[in-house]
XYZ file of C-alpha atoms in Angstrom:
640
model
C 1.837 -7.364 -5.597
C -1.064 -8.792 -7.652
C -1.881 -5.323 -8.838
C 1.641 -4.773 -10.048
C 1.705 -8.124 -11.906
C -1.667 -7.432 -13.404
C -0.604 -4.010 -14.642
C 2.187 -5.607 -16.613
C -0.379 -7.260 -19.028
C 1.477 -10.618 -19.016
C 0.368 -11.827 -22.416
C 1.726 -8.622 -24.036
C 4.998 -8.926 -22.084
C 5.263 -12.621 -23.113
C 4.906 -11.793 -26.737
C 7.265 -8.782 -26.761
C 9.946 -10.384 -24.688
C 9.587 -13.519 -26.860
C 10.349 -11.536 -29.945
C 13.457 -10.048 -28.240
C 14.549 -13.501 -27.012
C 14.189 -14.861 -30.603
C 16.386 -12.053 -31.982
C 18.956 -12.610 -29.238
C 18.894 -16.327 -30.092
C 19.671 -15.515 -33.737
C 22.483 -13.152 -32.801
C 24.208 -15.544 -30.318
C 23.762 -18.523 -32.554
C 25.383 -16.574 -35.452
C 28.298 -15.741 -33.102
C 28.959 -19.412 -32.071
C 27.864 -21.011 -35.372
C 29.818 -19.294 -38.179
C 27.784 -21.169 -40.810
C 24.446 -19.611 -39.530
C 23.605 -16.319 -41.258
C 20.112 -15.137 -40.217
C 18.170 -12.611 -42.189
C 17.061 -10.092 -39.526
C 14.718 -8.381 -41.955
C 13.083 -11.456 -43.418
C 9.684 -10.288 -42.222
C 10.229 -6.589 -41.697
C 6.982 -4.769 -42.488
C 8.761 -1.402 -42.931
C 11.182 -2.950 -45.497
C 8.181 -4.421 -47.196
C 6.388 -1.098 -47.481
C 9.524 0.426 -48.919
C 9.807 -2.430 -51.402
C 6.187 -1.909 -52.344
C 6.843 1.759 -53.082
C 9.735 0.708 -55.279
C 7.569 -1.891 -56.983
C 4.865 0.622 -57.666
C 7.054 3.317 -59.053
C 9.896 1.383 -60.809
C 8.265 -1.956 -61.389
C 11.061 -3.695 -59.375
C 11.592 -4.716 -55.761
C 14.225 -3.114 -53.625
C 17.364 -5.241 -53.383
C 16.937 -8.702 -51.631
C 13.298 -7.912 -50.818
C 10.707 -10.622 -51.526
C 6.937 -11.095 -51.423
C 7.197 -12.094 -47.764
C 8.175 -8.546 -46.709
C 5.581 -7.018 -49.090
C 2.843 -9.053 -47.505
C 3.906 -8.209 -43.999
C 3.844 -4.555 -44.901
C 0.303 -4.990 -46.355
C -0.790 -6.808 -43.194
C 0.631 -4.008 -40.987
C -1.339 -1.471 -43.031
C -4.565 -3.420 -42.688
C -3.904 -3.925 -39.031
C -3.459 -0.214 -38.432
C -6.596 0.739 -40.366
C -8.838 -1.750 -38.498
C -7.175 -2.409 -35.153
C -4.701 0.438 -34.592
C -0.888 0.234 -34.389
C -0.657 -3.255 -32.971
C 2.807 -3.919 -34.294
C 4.138 -0.839 -32.389
C 2.182 -1.846 -29.311
C 2.765 -5.545 -28.814
C 5.534 -6.724 -31.301
C 8.135 -4.095 -32.188
C 11.436 -4.790 -30.238
C 12.503 -1.181 -30.511
C 9.220 -0.144 -28.921
C 9.761 -2.610 -26.101
C 13.234 -1.269 -25.342
C 11.976 2.291 -25.657
C 9.277 1.696 -23.005
C 11.745 0.078 -20.604
C 14.158 2.975 -20.964
C 11.319 5.446 -20.370
C 10.357 3.598 -17.222
C 13.985 3.880 -16.028
C 13.859 7.616 -16.738
C 10.825 8.070 -14.604
C 12.224 5.829 -11.841
C 15.479 7.865 -11.809
C 13.423 11.123 -11.921
C 15.250 12.253 -15.012
C 12.213 12.454 -17.381
C 10.390 15.650 -18.152
C 6.799 15.518 -17.279
C 5.614 17.160 -20.425
C 7.400 18.445 -23.573
C 6.394 22.089 -24.325
C 3.674 22.166 -26.903
C 5.579 24.049 -29.619
C 8.624 21.760 -29.185
C 6.372 18.663 -29.302
C 4.829 19.830 -32.602
C 8.159 20.448 -34.221
C 9.709 17.220 -32.949
C 6.798 15.240 -34.313
C 7.763 16.432 -37.872
C 11.136 14.565 -37.637
C 9.733 11.106 -38.198
C 7.863 12.284 -41.305
C 10.962 13.928 -42.667
C 12.909 10.783 -42.029
C 10.227 8.677 -43.703
C 10.194 10.942 -46.796
C 13.986 10.760 -47.152
C 14.005 6.987 -46.581
C 11.334 6.235 -49.183
C 12.806 8.620 -51.666
C 16.342 7.165 -51.657
C 14.948 3.598 -51.501
C 12.869 4.116 -54.647
C 15.601 6.013 -56.331
C 18.213 3.251 -55.795
C 16.190 0.110 -55.295
C 18.249 -0.416 -52.075
C 16.723 -0.166 -48.588
C 18.015 3.236 -47.442
C 16.833 2.530 -43.895
C 19.683 -0.034 -43.530
C 22.132 2.815 -43.430
C 20.886 4.209 -40.110
C 18.397 1.775 -38.640
C 19.557 1.031 -35.028
C 17.875 -2.367 -35.104
C 19.614 -3.460 -38.290
C 22.969 -1.998 -37.212
C 22.775 -3.790 -33.783
C 21.722 -7.151 -35.004
C 24.114 -7.350 -37.929
C 27.098 -5.901 -35.954
C 27.200 -2.859 -38.256
C 27.053 -4.908 -41.447
C 28.117 -3.907 -44.920
C 25.050 -1.830 -45.684
C 25.302 0.240 -42.502
C 26.796 3.790 -42.318
C 28.713 3.558 -39.030
C 28.380 7.256 -38.292
C 24.622 7.544 -38.984
C 23.818 4.234 -37.209
C 26.025 5.200 -34.248
C 24.182 8.503 -33.869
C 20.810 6.698 -34.280
C 21.664 4.120 -31.546
C 22.892 6.834 -29.152
C 19.720 8.869 -29.663
C 17.570 5.727 -29.403
C 19.090 4.825 -26.051
C 19.343 8.228 -24.425
C 16.307 10.218 -25.421
C 13.551 7.942 -23.905
C 15.202 8.293 -20.481
C 14.516 12.064 -20.633
C 11.396 12.171 -22.889
C 8.833 9.364 -22.681
C 8.947 7.002 -25.684
C 10.853 9.697 -27.608
C 11.970 7.373 -30.397
C 8.521 6.078 -31.161
C 6.878 9.547 -30.860
C 9.385 11.689 -32.735
C 11.824 9.572 -34.872
C 10.518 6.194 -35.901
C 9.660 6.223 -39.612
C 7.478 3.128 -39.174
C 5.536 5.117 -36.625
C 5.019 7.828 -39.290
C 3.791 5.207 -41.782
C 1.414 3.846 -39.179
C -0.011 7.290 -38.486
C -0.516 7.840 -42.197
C -2.590 4.715 -42.411
C -4.584 5.917 -39.368
C -5.428 8.904 -41.519
C -6.480 6.457 -44.211
C -9.093 8.754 -45.714
C -6.514 11.408 -46.324
C -4.059 8.850 -47.791
C -6.763 7.525 -50.099
C -7.751 10.918 -51.384
C -4.137 11.829 -52.136
C -3.460 8.511 -53.869
C -6.590 8.636 -55.971
C -5.803 12.292 -56.936
C -2.321 11.202 -58.026
C -3.621 8.333 -60.121
C -6.207 10.499 -61.777
C -3.720 13.254 -62.457
C -1.382 10.891 -64.176
C -4.278 9.277 -66.102
C -5.047 12.862 -67.351
C -1.458 13.100 -68.668
C 0.183 15.197 -66.016
C 2.921 12.586 -65.390
C 3.518 13.653 -61.782
C 6.520 12.197 -59.876
C 5.718 9.957 -56.968
C 7.524 12.540 -54.876
C 4.425 14.739 -54.925
C 1.986 12.284 -53.226
C 4.816 11.167 -50.929
C 5.426 14.786 -49.810
C 1.704 15.400 -49.580
C 0.870 12.440 -47.282
C 3.857 13.062 -45.044
C 3.067 16.742 -44.642
C -0.684 16.312 -44.197
C -0.242 13.492 -41.651
C 2.065 15.650 -39.605
C -0.370 18.607 -39.933
C -3.273 16.470 -38.825
C -1.232 14.996 -35.923
C -0.213 18.377 -34.459
C -3.691 19.917 -34.933
C -5.786 17.304 -33.140
C -3.384 14.479 -32.074
C -6.309 12.189 -32.937
C -7.525 10.151 -35.901
C -11.149 9.821 -37.160
C -13.031 7.619 -38.055
C -10.227 5.040 -38.135
C -9.062 2.798 -36.598
C -12.260 0.891 -35.876
C -10.885 -0.474 -32.551
C -10.289 1.900 -29.639
C -10.108 2.093 -25.894
C -13.406 3.184 -24.250
C -14.076 4.304 -20.626
C -17.286 3.804 -18.773
C -17.633 7.078 -16.822
C -20.410 5.777 -14.606
C -18.299 3.002 -13.037
C -14.859 4.684 -13.256
C -13.637 5.956 -9.883
C -11.070 8.346 -11.465
C -8.091 6.659 -9.758
C -5.942 7.571 -12.759
C -4.253 4.179 -12.736
C -4.837 3.852 -16.463
C -3.190 7.226 -17.154
C -0.254 6.276 -14.949
C 0.236 2.907 -16.635
C -0.097 4.091 -20.217
C 3.374 3.684 -21.933
C 2.623 6.721 -24.198
C 1.630 8.986 -21.365
C -1.943 9.496 -22.735
C -4.427 10.892 -20.125
C -6.739 7.900 -20.574
C -8.527 8.725 -17.261
C -9.858 11.964 -18.728
C -11.141 10.564 -21.994
C -14.346 8.784 -22.932
C -12.811 7.344 -26.115
C -9.084 7.170 -26.726
C -8.471 8.403 -30.275
C -5.006 9.904 -29.470
C -2.560 9.358 -32.391
C 0.008 7.837 -30.040
C -2.335 5.105 -28.812
C -1.337 1.714 -30.227
C -3.965 -0.308 -28.442
C -1.417 -2.081 -26.361
C -4.137 -2.801 -23.759
C -1.884 -1.943 -20.712
C -4.481 0.519 -19.482
C -7.256 -2.096 -19.726
C -5.171 -4.667 -17.876
C -4.304 -2.134 -15.162
C -7.968 -1.060 -14.444
C -9.528 -2.959 -11.483
C -12.705 -0.929 -11.173
C -15.597 -3.103 -12.493
C -13.933 -3.383 -15.899
C -14.462 0.442 -16.518
C -11.903 0.393 -19.381
C -12.870 -1.742 -22.399
C -12.090 -2.017 -26.102
C -15.155 -0.921 -28.160
C -17.229 -1.149 -24.922
C -16.309 -4.843 -24.367
C -13.797 -6.128 -21.890
C -11.087 -7.586 -24.142
C -7.831 -7.790 -22.315
C -6.696 -10.548 -24.610
C -7.780 -8.680 -27.773
C -4.496 -6.754 -28.816
C -2.139 -9.713 -28.394
C -4.512 -12.190 -30.078
C -5.235 -10.027 -33.065
C -1.431 -9.231 -33.457
C -0.609 -12.977 -33.420
C -3.364 -13.727 -35.956
C -2.143 -10.931 -38.273
C 1.491 -12.281 -38.068
C 0.231 -15.806 -38.916
C -1.758 -14.413 -41.760
C 1.219 -12.497 -43.036
C 3.493 -15.496 -42.897
C 0.999 -17.774 -44.632
C 0.287 -15.317 -47.451
C 3.937 -14.397 -47.802
C 4.891 -18.063 -48.390
C 2.196 -18.519 -51.047
C 2.527 -15.257 -53.019
C 5.519 -14.617 -55.368
C 6.441 -11.160 -56.618
C 9.384 -10.970 -59.119
C 12.304 -8.739 -58.232
C 12.097 -7.406 -61.706
C 9.852 -8.207 -64.621
C 10.676 -6.838 -67.972
C 9.121 -7.595 -71.406
C 10.519 -5.959 -74.490
C 8.941 -8.079 -77.218
C 6.041 -7.049 -79.394
C 2.545 -7.643 -77.922
C 1.676 -10.258 -80.552
C 4.963 -12.096 -80.009
C 4.456 -12.085 -76.269
C 0.975 -13.428 -76.627
C 2.285 -16.523 -78.377
C 5.580 -16.711 -76.421
C 6.841 -19.808 -74.803
C 8.336 -19.672 -71.243
C 11.307 -21.339 -69.548
C 11.947 -21.309 -65.822
C 15.456 -21.929 -64.603
C 16.400 -22.191 -60.917
C 19.778 -22.261 -59.160
C 21.207 -19.111 -60.796
C 23.193 -17.791 -57.833
C 24.291 -14.740 -59.818
C 20.673 -13.523 -59.591
C 20.769 -12.356 -55.993
C 19.553 -8.762 -55.901
C 18.097 -5.925 -57.937
C 21.454 -4.996 -59.516
C 22.337 -8.560 -60.590
C 18.744 -9.005 -61.823
C 19.088 -5.957 -64.048
C 22.474 -7.171 -65.314
C 20.804 -10.545 -66.213
C 18.005 -8.838 -68.029
C 20.470 -6.675 -69.905
C 22.379 -9.826 -71.097
C 19.102 -11.473 -72.243
C 18.115 -8.451 -74.231
C 21.023 -9.122 -76.515
C 19.740 -12.647 -77.293
C 17.684 -12.604 -80.425
C 14.376 -14.280 -79.702
C 14.215 -13.539 -75.997
C 11.096 -11.411 -75.284
C 11.339 -10.738 -71.585
C 12.570 -11.974 -68.136
C 11.363 -12.057 -64.566
C 13.785 -12.786 -61.676
C 13.141 -14.114 -58.172
C 15.967 -13.469 -55.758
C 14.580 -15.573 -52.992
C 15.324 -18.794 -54.741
C 17.656 -17.455 -57.472
C 15.307 -18.398 -60.328
C 14.284 -16.721 -63.573
C 11.379 -16.925 -65.920
C 12.150 -16.204 -69.617
C 9.665 -15.440 -72.371
C 10.997 -16.405 -75.796
C 10.033 -17.026 -79.405
C 10.095 -20.745 -79.941
C 10.555 -20.203 -83.784
C 13.909 -18.498 -83.110
C 15.170 -20.288 -79.922
C 15.041 -23.541 -78.110
C 15.469 -23.971 -74.338
C 18.915 -25.322 -75.074
C 19.867 -22.102 -76.889
C 18.792 -20.037 -73.940
C 20.769 -22.197 -71.491
C 23.815 -21.811 -73.670
C 23.518 -18.026 -73.519
C 23.184 -18.144 -69.820
C 26.107 -20.566 -69.332
C 29.511 -19.147 -68.524
C 32.463 -21.369 -69.425
C 35.171 -21.608 -66.818
C 38.749 -22.833 -66.680
C 40.108 -22.950 -63.102
C 43.005 -24.406 -61.154
C 41.901 -25.707 -57.674
C 45.251 -25.707 -55.959
C 48.995 -25.757 -56.738
C 50.373 -28.830 -58.367
C 53.296 -30.368 -56.417
C 56.529 -30.894 -58.364
C 56.306 -34.662 -57.857
C 53.054 -34.798 -59.724
C 54.369 -35.141 -63.197
C 51.282 -36.225 -65.150
C 47.607 -35.250 -64.776
C 44.793 -37.525 -65.893
C 41.427 -36.278 -67.242
C 37.925 -37.266 -66.046
C 35.227 -36.136 -68.434
C 31.879 -35.774 -66.641
C 28.430 -34.537 -67.611
C 26.988 -32.417 -64.763
C 23.549 -30.916 -64.699
C 22.754 -27.544 -62.945
C 26.062 -25.907 -63.753
C 25.446 -22.387 -65.066
C 27.503 -19.457 -63.805
C 30.708 -18.468 -61.999
C 29.110 -19.152 -58.685
C 28.600 -22.814 -59.697
C 32.231 -22.886 -60.755
C 33.179 -21.645 -57.285
C 30.981 -24.236 -55.677
C 32.315 -27.032 -57.849
C 35.846 -25.935 -56.963
C 35.106 -26.228 -53.267
C 33.309 -29.404 -53.703
C 36.342 -31.041 -55.370
C 38.837 -29.349 -53.022
C 37.013 -30.692 -49.938
C 36.229 -34.206 -51.242
C 38.570 -35.130 -54.046
C 42.173 -34.267 -53.000
C 43.608 -35.697 -56.198
C 41.882 -32.990 -58.293
C 43.999 -29.910 -59.315
C 41.733 -28.167 -61.814
C 38.787 -28.251 -64.208
C 37.276 -26.695 -67.278
C 33.646 -26.489 -68.405
C 32.123 -26.303 -71.808
C 28.433 -26.098 -72.742
C 26.588 -29.249 -73.496
C 23.423 -30.919 -72.195
C 24.514 -31.756 -69.589
C 27.443 -29.406 -69.115
C 30.796 -31.135 -70.080
C 33.346 -30.845 -67.280
C 36.988 -31.950 -67.634
C 38.613 -32.565 -64.244
C 42.397 -32.777 -64.089
C 43.758 -35.041 -61.341
C 46.860 -36.897 -60.245
C 46.998 -39.764 -62.636
C 48.591 -41.987 -60.000
C 45.331 -41.941 -58.022
C 42.739 -44.675 -58.504
C 39.242 -43.278 -59.170
C 36.096 -45.270 -58.338
C 33.059 -44.165 -60.386
C 30.519 -44.753 -57.634
C 32.627 -42.726 -55.160
C 33.021 -39.964 -57.699
C 29.269 -39.873 -58.248
C 28.663 -39.468 -54.457
C 31.095 -36.604 -54.434
C 29.534 -34.711 -57.307
C 26.014 -35.248 -55.974
C 26.659 -34.099 -52.407
C 23.829 -31.815 -51.322
C 25.815 -29.286 -49.238
C 29.244 -27.755 -48.869
C 30.641 -25.412 -46.279
C 32.763 -22.484 -47.591
C 35.014 -20.743 -45.086
C 35.840 -17.034 -45.761
C 37.893 -15.602 -42.956
C 35.773 -15.803 -39.774
C 32.619 -16.648 -41.609
C 31.328 -20.001 -42.919
C 28.591 -20.424 -45.518
C 26.495 -23.472 -46.042
C 25.637 -23.838 -49.706
C 22.927 -26.140 -50.969
C 23.768 -27.964 -54.148
C 21.690 -29.886 -56.732
C 24.309 -31.234 -59.138
C 23.490 -34.418 -60.995
C 26.188 -36.667 -62.601
C 25.073 -37.830 -66.047
C 27.887 -40.119 -67.081
C 31.648 -39.956 -66.805
C 34.701 -41.320 -68.592
C 38.294 -41.530 -67.482
C 40.607 -40.658 -70.379
C 43.638 -42.795 -71.340
C 45.545 -39.638 -72.246
C 47.404 -37.380 -69.788
C 48.746 -33.808 -69.620
C 52.179 -32.799 -68.296
C 52.278 -30.660 -65.156
C 53.934 -27.733 -66.996
C 51.374 -27.878 -69.791
C 48.496 -27.910 -67.303
C 49.855 -24.883 -65.532
C 50.250 -23.020 -68.828
C 46.631 -23.905 -69.770
C 45.275 -22.622 -66.446
C 47.365 -19.470 -66.329
C 45.378 -16.208 -66.356
C 47.702 -13.180 -67.089
C 47.355 -9.979 -65.057
C 48.945 -6.610 -65.634
C 48.482 -3.223 -63.961
C 50.909 -0.298 -64.269
C 50.595 3.090 -62.692
C 50.738 6.462 -64.562
C 54.265 6.944 -63.261
C 55.433 3.897 -65.174
C 55.132 5.770 -68.451
C 56.956 8.773 -67.019
C 59.967 6.671 -65.865
C 62.989 6.331 -68.218
C 63.376 2.731 -69.331
C 66.910 2.375 -67.958
C 65.630 3.210 -64.464
C 62.991 0.476 -64.443
C 63.915 -2.820 -62.816
C 61.863 -5.949 -62.119
C 61.532 -8.112 -59.025
C 60.606 -11.704 -59.918
C 58.810 -13.920 -57.439
C 57.422 -17.391 -57.745
C 53.661 -17.412 -58.313
C 52.157 -20.843 -57.519
C 48.457 -19.979 -58.204
C 48.242 -19.164 -61.928
C 44.552 -20.109 -62.318
C 43.147 -20.142 -58.790
C 40.174 -17.803 -58.641
C 40.850 -16.601 -55.081
C 44.283 -15.378 -55.876
C 43.280 -13.777 -59.114
C 40.737 -11.722 -57.144
C 43.451 -10.744 -54.675
C 45.887 -9.352 -57.259
C 44.138 -5.943 -57.514
C 44.458 -5.670 -53.705
C 48.156 -6.262 -53.907
C 48.380 -3.627 -56.634
C 46.439 -1.161 -54.481
C 48.784 -1.825 -51.609
C 51.943 -1.351 -53.734
C 50.593 1.813 -55.341
C 51.225 3.698 -52.070
C 54.972 3.423 -52.639
C 56.269 5.868 -55.250
C 59.110 3.536 -56.149
C 56.636 0.886 -57.373
C 55.575 1.242 -60.992
C 53.322 -1.750 -61.586
C 52.491 -5.421 -61.177
C 51.954 -8.329 -63.517
C 51.921 -12.086 -63.636
C 53.533 -13.943 -66.508
C 54.573 -17.516 -67.415
C 58.312 -17.873 -67.285
C 60.434 -20.660 -68.682
C 59.003 -23.298 -66.477
C 56.761 -21.720 -63.930
C 54.438 -18.705 -63.423
C 56.049 -15.527 -62.024
C 54.728 -12.516 -60.040
C 56.666 -9.471 -61.278
C 56.851 -6.064 -59.592
C 58.130 -3.192 -61.683
C 60.009 -0.469 -59.697
C 62.248 2.579 -59.992
C 65.700 1.177 -59.078
C 66.970 4.663 -58.136
C 64.283 5.026 -55.456
C 64.303 1.567 -53.889
C 66.132 -1.668 -54.048
C 64.948 -5.268 -54.472
C 65.073 -5.978 -50.727
C 62.735 -3.042 -50.079
C 60.303 -4.036 -52.841
C 60.304 -7.631 -51.475
C 59.547 -6.302 -47.999
C 56.596 -4.282 -49.248
C 55.311 -7.163 -51.328
C 55.579 -9.618 -48.455
C 53.957 -7.402 -45.877
C 51.704 -9.224 -43.333
C 48.779 -6.891 -44.292
C 47.858 -5.332 -47.612
C 46.630 -1.748 -47.121
C 43.780 -1.195 -49.511
C 42.565 2.139 -51.061
C 38.985 1.961 -52.255
C 37.484 4.063 -55.007
C 35.184 5.876 -52.529
C 38.197 7.180 -50.578
C 37.943 4.635 -47.754
C 40.870 2.474 -46.621
C 41.037 -1.047 -45.344
C 43.425 -3.960 -44.847
C 43.442 -7.692 -45.452
C 45.903 -10.493 -44.814
C 48.402 -10.721 -47.590
C 47.948 -14.060 -49.430
C 51.070 -13.500 -51.584
C 53.649 -13.107 -48.692
C 55.109 -16.575 -49.086
C 55.283 -16.489 -52.892
C 59.119 -16.313 -52.762
């Protein structure tokens, strides 16, 4: 019994199962707490290495990646070079599950004892091919391509938005089944992170290829990154199948004392990778990840050691120290998602800088590029850097042409928005004019809408205009008494919860109220609705082909003329109705007294009752541009 417990290497098991327990905690908490949205790749070293490749080639980080992942990727590389593949051996949750499945396969006598040599060599190429494809498409798009198929990401996110269900489903099936029949099949043959780790074990080869690539480009050849990527993946596979060993790295390796070893083969039996440890003096096998299980299983006068010293604790301790180092450095180093400078060198040398935080529209590579594109149009702006981790930007500008206020004005997006329908008994709306700091983009408008909706029931709409601070006119039921101190507490709340279907988001706020006045004037309900009204019109190609006498219009009440949520839903209603040949188009318009939702239709193909039924369906059937279909609850079904 003691021997069996000892062979488990308890410290390794504690760490690995602790990692899985933490992931399960995140998953179950997100299920029961709809406001909790964990980032399952916050410290993913493979994502960091892909992001580093994108940064090196394109000068930008892959979408949503930050310096934390980059640092963890660098720490993994250093760990492999010096200590071996410790992440694979004592941390990786997929590696843990693979080993357990392999153990089941041996217990059930379903596992092949040895894969034929030729098949083994061919199968080992798969992880390098997958690595090449993954890095290529990641760099090409600045999006983590591995998210489309990664079984870990698919399982933890419940097949989230970035996952390709078919690819991820196949990957999960292969991940679960193959280790039962082939020992640690996923790690050995399919894991792209395993391929990366092996490349770093052949660090001299990697260094030669990288230096050659740099020198070639310095000489003017302008080679694509694809060439060194192809070279290192091919050469690593070639080295692996030729010798299945690395030299001279890593510096740490399992060593066997042949004079004290009794050749019991317990080490070979316990090795998760199936390496014949009992036949080797030094374990340089490419599959060895220095897990230390063989060392823990040896009970013969400490015949198995690490670098000739008995260090059963060594792998777990070093792995933990590397993780702590990565977390510490990741928190202290900042790498911009993009950094672009288009000004002249002399201007940049004398440029002023402005840092602005809280720009929630800067949330990934694509939105960062859109922000930079907008800033290029501003005369006097010389460059920008964006940081998606805290939604902040750094702007270089010519102080002779611009002031910080000018830059903020160009970033600012004015908004006019209705919060909710105005009841007919509310005849007059009063106006509160407030100065609010930290209002910039449409996301801030969304947050302000939710803040007022949840905490100031008398508010029905607002409009923003640029000033320092931003000027906000809030329209409210004039019969309601407004206390300035209470209003200040509402505006300066530090958190709101936004519910979207089954999900809830907690949003941190940092608004500051800088003065407010309550106007003596008022605005009539009808005039307010006209002011908030945002027209919409979409007709189909068949509209122009239909004779005018054959076109009829169904008019429905539309109670949400300026509400952003309903404006966003109108294209979905249009997509739904486009499936019916009798429907010719949709528009919203302001009638004599109230807004209307109008549906144009061919009266010889359908009647008003049929059009009303389609418009008021429980679900809207959506047709997306990529050919996919979906459905959402119809928010317009009660408009009539």
